Amino acid sequence: MTERTDFASYVDARWPDLVGGLEDEGVPGDRARLAVAEALLAARRSWHRRVRDEQVDVTLWAEARERAGLPVRPGEPVPHAVRPRDPHDGPEEWLERAGEVRAARRRRGALRAVVGLAVVALLAAGWAWWAAQPEPPAVRAEANRLPVAWYAEGELHLEDVVVELPEVEAFVADGPAVVARLRTGEVVRVDAEGGVEPADETSALDAVLTPPPLLGLGAYDVLVESVPLPGGGWAHLVDSARRAGAEDELRQSETGRRAVVVCPTELTCDEPVTVVAGGTVRLR
């Protein structure tokens, strides 16, 4: 079964329960349908991963409740059999509406980000820069092989998308999103779908991290950066061609590599995952 068919089958089966569950808690019908459609639409791009890694009945119900303005109940699944399936009350129209709402929201976010960048640039470069302001950052779908966000060659790699953002000076994870400081001094928030909006919070960007030591480094390995993982533990960026030994005859016949090592605890680490990218690679 294809990913698209799998998603469509889930929507067809669970639509009445998702909508009915919200209506039973006092959410007006149209608002309930739009909230459910927005939650489903947001999950479609990463559906295969979510089905593999999550209990989608639990996470989607929490997201639909949040979008409808109801308190989230962690661990609670979608109610079952609260409404019979009505062929005249399907999800298609509401998914289309949700797509229009999301597109409008992203356009507004991109516009605000561009305007914010333009204001800063006007102070530095004047009207000439304003006449040549850049297009909103390009976004492409691409699954991240690493368990953390990373940056290289002017591209910010999130969980399911890659965002072209060539002026990033520093960044930190903010849930599935990222808060980044650009070289202009502007601080932006890049959401999980690649939308860019101005941000005010900068304390996390300036925080000094104190990671635990990474055990088992090889003779030619250098620890470059470390970042904490949301569920605990650390991810470490290691470069294996940075020490003076890289100049000897043996190392000249090889190519250095960079890899991310995930350590759930100070004493246990997973196998390194090689980072394939040119130029400087950063985790924050």
Tab-separated table of C-alpha atoms in Angstrom:
chain	number	residue	atom	x	y	z
A	1	MET	CA	0.000	0.000	0.000
A	2	THR	CA	1.424	3.374	-0.938
A	3	GLU	CA	1.946	6.144	1.586
A	4	ARG	CA	-0.739	8.283	-0.089
A	5	THR	CA	-3.270	5.417	-0.035
A	6	ASP	CA	-2.411	4.629	3.583
A	7	PHE	CA	-3.066	8.241	4.563
A	8	ALA	CA	-6.307	8.409	2.562
A	9	SER	CA	-7.555	5.184	4.155
A	10	TYR	CA	-6.876	6.532	7.642
A	11	VAL	CA	-8.659	9.820	6.901
A	12	ASP	CA	-11.675	8.006	5.463
A	13	ALA	CA	-11.894	5.687	8.485
A	14	ARG	CA	-11.279	8.166	11.296
A	15	TRP	CA	-12.852	11.391	9.997
A	16	PRO	CA	-16.277	10.802	11.668
A	17	ASP	CA	-14.661	9.966	15.014
A	18	LEU	CA	-12.267	12.922	14.997
A	19	VAL	CA	-14.999	15.415	14.099
A	20	GLY	CA	-17.607	13.797	16.338
A	21	GLY	CA	-15.226	13.674	19.285
A	22	LEU	CA	-14.675	17.448	19.070
A	23	GLU	CA	-18.381	18.153	18.614
A	24	ASP	CA	-19.173	16.075	21.699
A	25	GLU	CA	-16.969	18.463	23.683
A	26	GLY	CA	-18.857	21.522	22.499
A	27	VAL	CA	-16.851	22.541	19.434
A	28	PRO	CA	-19.146	23.942	16.678
A	29	GLY	CA	-19.402	21.682	13.637
A	30	ASP	CA	-17.567	23.811	11.055
A	31	ARG	CA	-14.831	24.697	13.501
A	32	ALA	CA	-14.404	21.031	14.436
A	33	ARG	CA	-14.138	19.957	10.784
A	34	LEU	CA	-11.579	22.627	9.955
A	35	ALA	CA	-9.489	21.812	13.052
A	36	VAL	CA	-9.426	18.111	12.130
A	37	ALA	CA	-8.627	18.871	8.486
A	38	GLU	CA	-5.726	21.164	9.467
A	39	ALA	CA	-4.278	18.502	11.803
A	40	LEU	CA	-4.544	15.823	9.108
A	41	LEU	CA	-3.084	18.035	6.414
A	42	ALA	CA	-0.107	18.936	8.612
A	43	ALA	CA	0.566	15.215	9.145
A	44	ARG	CA	0.341	14.146	5.492
A	45	ARG	CA	3.891	15.023	4.385
A	46	SER	CA	5.503	12.965	7.164
A	47	TRP	CA	2.772	10.315	7.347
A	48	HIS	CA	5.026	7.311	6.703
A	49	ARG	CA	7.419	8.322	9.492
A	50	ARG	CA	4.619	9.166	11.909
A	51	VAL	CA	2.897	5.815	11.408
A	52	ARG	CA	6.245	4.112	12.016
A	53	ASP	CA	7.326	6.139	15.067
A	54	GLU	CA	4.120	7.340	16.746
A	55	GLN	CA	0.694	6.271	17.876
A	56	VAL	CA	-1.077	8.434	15.325
A	57	ASP	CA	-4.476	8.013	17.001
A	58	VAL	CA	-2.989	9.635	20.100
A	59	THR	CA	-0.894	12.376	18.517
A	60	LEU	CA	-3.477	13.410	15.912
A	61	TRP	CA	-6.218	13.594	18.529
A	62	ALA	CA	-4.011	15.857	20.663
A	63	GLU	CA	-3.241	18.088	17.655
A	64	ALA	CA	-6.895	18.305	16.611
A	65	ARG	CA	-7.932	19.232	20.169
A	66	GLU	CA	-5.269	21.925	20.344
A	67	ARG	CA	-6.334	23.421	16.998
A	68	ALA	CA	-9.939	23.441	18.203
A	69	GLY	CA	-9.004	25.297	21.409
A	70	LEU	CA	-9.502	22.336	23.752
A	71	PRO	CA	-6.996	21.263	26.416
A	72	VAL	CA	-4.680	18.468	25.284
A	73	ARG	CA	-4.938	15.170	27.140
A	74	PRO	CA	-1.595	13.365	26.747
A	75	GLY	CA	-1.937	9.707	25.838
A	76	GLU	CA	-5.653	9.867	24.996
A	77	PRO	CA	-6.549	8.296	21.618
A	78	VAL	CA	-9.255	9.357	19.187
A	79	PRO	CA	-12.711	8.285	20.459
A	80	HIS	CA	-14.089	5.312	18.563
A	81	ALA	CA	-17.514	4.912	16.963
A	82	VAL	CA	-18.879	8.259	18.163
A	83	ARG	CA	-20.506	8.965	14.781
A	84	PRO	CA	-21.649	6.758	11.905
A	85	ARG	CA	-19.917	7.380	8.597
A	86	ASP	CA	-21.913	9.891	6.516
A	87	PRO	CA	-21.078	9.808	2.773
A	88	HIS	CA	-22.410	13.369	2.494
A	89	ASP	CA	-20.065	14.675	5.214
A	90	GLY	CA	-16.633	13.669	3.948
A	91	PRO	CA	-13.218	15.252	4.508
A	92	GLU	CA	-12.455	16.354	0.933
A	93	GLU	CA	-13.999	19.840	1.084
A	94	TRP	CA	-12.486	20.531	4.504
A	95	LEU	CA	-9.021	19.332	3.533
A	96	GLU	CA	-9.180	21.735	0.603
A	97	ARG	CA	-10.222	24.582	2.917
A	98	ALA	CA	-7.427	23.686	5.334
A	99	GLY	CA	-4.954	23.830	2.454
A	100	GLU	CA	-6.153	27.305	1.533
A	101	VAL	CA	-5.875	28.458	5.160
A	102	ARG	CA	-2.355	27.047	5.471
A	103	ALA	CA	-1.247	28.588	2.174
A	104	ALA	CA	-2.558	31.990	3.253
A	105	ARG	CA	-0.844	31.647	6.631
A	106	ARG	CA	2.482	30.746	5.018
A	107	ARG	CA	2.207	33.661	2.611
A	108	ARG	CA	1.616	36.018	5.530
A	109	GLY	CA	4.535	34.498	7.449
A	110	ALA	CA	6.872	34.749	4.473
A	111	LEU	CA	5.792	38.329	3.882
A	112	ARG	CA	6.433	39.278	7.520
A	113	ALA	CA	9.877	37.630	7.407
A	114	VAL	CA	10.845	39.388	4.183
A	115	VAL	CA	9.622	42.738	5.514
A	116	GLY	CA	11.582	42.242	8.741
A	117	LEU	CA	14.747	41.375	6.849
A	118	ALA	CA	14.225	44.342	4.542
A	119	VAL	CA	13.948	46.796	7.452
A	120	VAL	CA	17.257	45.623	8.926
A	121	ALA	CA	18.902	45.747	5.528
A	122	LEU	CA	17.638	49.286	4.919
A	123	LEU	CA	19.504	50.447	8.024
A	124	ALA	CA	22.722	48.809	6.761
A	125	ALA	CA	22.606	49.255	2.999
A	126	GLY	CA	19.858	51.797	2.245
A	127	TRP	CA	17.326	51.957	-0.518
A	128	ALA	CA	19.461	50.060	-3.076
A	129	TRP	CA	19.162	46.816	-1.070
A	130	TRP	CA	15.421	47.306	-0.634
A	131	ALA	CA	14.993	47.444	-4.420
A	132	ALA	CA	16.718	44.038	-4.698
A	133	GLN	CA	15.225	42.234	-1.671
A	134	PRO	CA	15.430	38.432	-1.942
A	135	GLU	CA	12.566	36.050	-2.562
A	136	PRO	CA	11.219	34.076	0.422
A	137	PRO	CA	13.453	31.084	1.255
A	138	ALA	CA	12.964	28.045	-0.976
A	139	VAL	CA	11.796	24.842	0.719
A	140	ARG	CA	12.068	21.236	-0.476
A	141	ALA	CA	10.829	17.998	1.069
A	142	GLU	CA	13.671	15.766	2.269
A	143	ALA	CA	13.788	13.364	5.207
A	144	ASN	CA	16.597	14.121	7.659
A	145	ARG	CA	18.886	11.135	8.292
A	146	LEU	CA	20.148	12.776	11.464
A	147	PRO	CA	18.166	13.018	14.726
A	148	VAL	CA	18.855	16.762	15.016
A	149	ALA	CA	18.588	19.876	12.865
A	150	TRP	CA	21.832	20.805	11.056
A	151	TYR	CA	23.171	23.465	8.711
A	152	ALA	CA	25.598	23.326	5.803
A	153	GLU	CA	26.119	25.044	2.452
A	154	GLY	CA	23.440	27.650	3.159
A	155	GLU	CA	20.757	25.040	3.865
A	156	LEU	CA	18.938	24.320	7.121
A	157	HIS	CA	17.968	20.644	7.443
A	158	LEU	CA	14.855	20.044	9.557
A	159	GLU	CA	13.061	16.748	10.150
A	160	ASP	CA	11.141	16.607	6.860
A	161	VAL	CA	12.248	19.660	4.846
A	162	VAL	CA	15.375	21.562	3.802
A	163	VAL	CA	15.205	25.378	3.822
A	164	GLU	CA	17.558	27.558	1.785
A	165	LEU	CA	18.664	30.172	4.305
A	166	PRO	CA	22.193	31.296	3.388
A	167	GLU	CA	22.679	33.924	6.116
A	168	VAL	CA	22.330	31.802	9.282
A	169	GLU	CA	24.857	32.742	11.952
A	170	ALA	CA	23.514	30.525	14.770
A	171	PHE	CA	20.427	28.412	15.433
A	172	VAL	CA	18.824	26.273	18.138
A	173	ALA	CA	16.021	23.723	18.081
A	174	ASP	CA	12.579	24.845	19.266
A	175	GLY	CA	10.616	21.587	19.261
A	176	PRO	CA	10.296	20.505	15.605
A	177	ALA	CA	11.113	24.095	14.541
A	178	VAL	CA	14.322	26.159	14.730
A	179	VAL	CA	15.103	29.682	15.968
A	180	ALA	CA	17.933	31.225	13.945
A	181	ARG	CA	19.959	34.422	14.039
A	182	LEU	CA	20.910	35.794	10.626
A	183	ARG	CA	24.087	37.707	9.870
A	184	THR	CA	21.984	40.874	9.633
A	185	GLY	CA	21.070	40.474	13.311
A	186	GLU	CA	17.467	39.481	12.550
A	187	VAL	CA	16.114	36.530	14.538
A	188	VAL	CA	13.629	34.257	12.757
A	189	ARG	CA	11.690	31.101	13.575
A	190	VAL	CA	11.638	28.406	10.895
A	191	ASP	CA	8.701	26.049	11.451
A	192	ALA	CA	8.650	22.319	10.699
A	193	GLU	CA	7.262	22.945	7.199
A	194	GLY	CA	9.851	25.584	6.277
A	195	GLY	CA	7.777	28.701	6.985
A	196	VAL	CA	9.862	31.658	8.196
A	197	GLU	CA	8.609	34.272	10.662
A	198	PRO	CA	10.327	36.953	12.791
A	199	ALA	CA	11.055	35.912	16.378
A	200	ASP	CA	11.800	37.858	19.550
A	201	GLU	CA	13.222	35.163	21.835
A	202	THR	CA	17.049	35.056	21.732
A	203	SER	CA	18.089	33.644	25.125
A	204	ALA	CA	18.363	30.085	23.811
A	205	LEU	CA	20.675	31.270	21.026
A	206	ASP	CA	23.078	32.782	23.562
A	207	ALA	CA	22.928	29.949	26.099
A	208	VAL	CA	26.266	28.267	26.909
A	209	LEU	CA	26.006	24.485	26.726
A	210	THR	CA	27.973	22.133	28.991
A	211	PRO	CA	27.790	18.731	27.295
A	212	PRO	CA	29.242	15.616	28.897
A	213	PRO	CA	32.517	14.269	27.505
A	214	LEU	CA	32.265	12.009	24.456
A	215	LEU	CA	34.081	8.769	25.196
A	216	GLY	CA	35.834	6.637	22.615
A	217	LEU	CA	37.138	9.316	20.242
A	218	GLY	CA	39.711	7.961	17.812
A	219	ALA	CA	43.229	9.261	17.306
A	220	TYR	CA	42.145	11.521	14.450
A	221	ASP	CA	38.721	12.462	15.784
A	222	VAL	CA	37.852	15.962	16.968
A	223	LEU	CA	34.630	16.835	18.777
A	224	VAL	CA	33.267	19.898	16.959
A	225	GLU	CA	29.866	20.587	18.565
A	226	SER	CA	27.322	19.018	20.901
A	227	VAL	CA	23.591	19.692	21.278
A	228	PRO	CA	21.018	18.255	23.697
A	229	LEU	CA	18.282	15.948	22.383
A	230	PRO	CA	14.593	16.663	23.189
A	231	GLY	CA	14.120	13.301	24.891
A	232	GLY	CA	17.374	13.432	26.839
A	233	GLY	CA	20.951	12.681	25.882
A	234	TRP	CA	23.224	14.489	23.441
A	235	ALA	CA	24.146	14.527	19.771
A	236	HIS	CA	27.829	15.151	19.003
A	237	LEU	CA	29.363	16.310	15.701
A	238	VAL	CA	32.729	14.619	15.166
A	239	ASP	CA	35.312	15.420	12.488
A	240	SER	CA	37.855	12.672	11.793
A	241	ALA	CA	40.325	14.708	9.695
A	242	ARG	CA	41.076	17.795	11.813
A	243	ARG	CA	44.167	16.878	13.874
A	244	ALA	CA	47.771	17.210	12.744
A	245	GLY	CA	47.848	13.461	12.075
A	246	ALA	CA	45.613	14.070	9.092
A	247	GLU	CA	48.690	15.295	7.227
A	248	ASP	CA	50.643	12.049	7.432
A	249	GLU	CA	50.973	9.627	4.537
A	250	LEU	CA	48.237	7.277	5.716
A	251	ARG	CA	45.588	9.970	6.111
A	252	GLN	CA	46.463	11.620	2.810
A	253	SER	CA	45.197	8.503	1.060
A	254	GLU	CA	41.793	8.820	2.705
A	255	THR	CA	39.049	11.394	2.931
A	256	GLY	CA	38.119	12.804	6.292
A	257	ARG	CA	34.553	12.396	7.403
A	258	ARG	CA	32.121	14.141	9.660
A	259	ALA	CA	29.557	12.179	11.602
A	260	VAL	CA	26.911	12.676	14.258
A	261	VAL	CA	27.076	10.414	17.292
A	262	VAL	CA	23.903	10.140	19.390
A	263	CYS	CA	24.456	9.308	23.072
A	264	PRO	CA	21.263	8.606	25.049
A	265	THR	CA	23.422	8.575	28.212
A	266	GLU	CA	26.980	9.584	29.043
A	267	LEU	CA	28.118	5.955	28.769
A	268	THR	CA	26.037	4.673	25.834
A	269	CYS	CA	26.241	5.921	22.254
A	270	ASP	CA	24.755	4.771	18.955
A	271	GLU	CA	26.731	4.094	15.792
A	272	PRO	CA	27.935	7.303	14.059
A	273	VAL	CA	25.841	8.611	11.164
A	274	THR	CA	27.966	10.165	8.420
A	275	VAL	CA	27.081	13.715	7.346
A	276	VAL	CA	27.287	14.079	3.566
A	277	ALA	CA	27.724	17.808	2.844
A	278	GLY	CA	30.387	20.204	1.671
A	279	GLY	CA	31.733	23.170	3.590
A	280	THR	CA	31.194	23.801	7.280
A	281	VAL	CA	28.586	21.654	9.069
A	282	ARG	CA	26.949	22.993	12.260
A	283	LEU	CA	24.457	21.675	14.802
A	284	ARG	CA	23.705	25.083	16.324
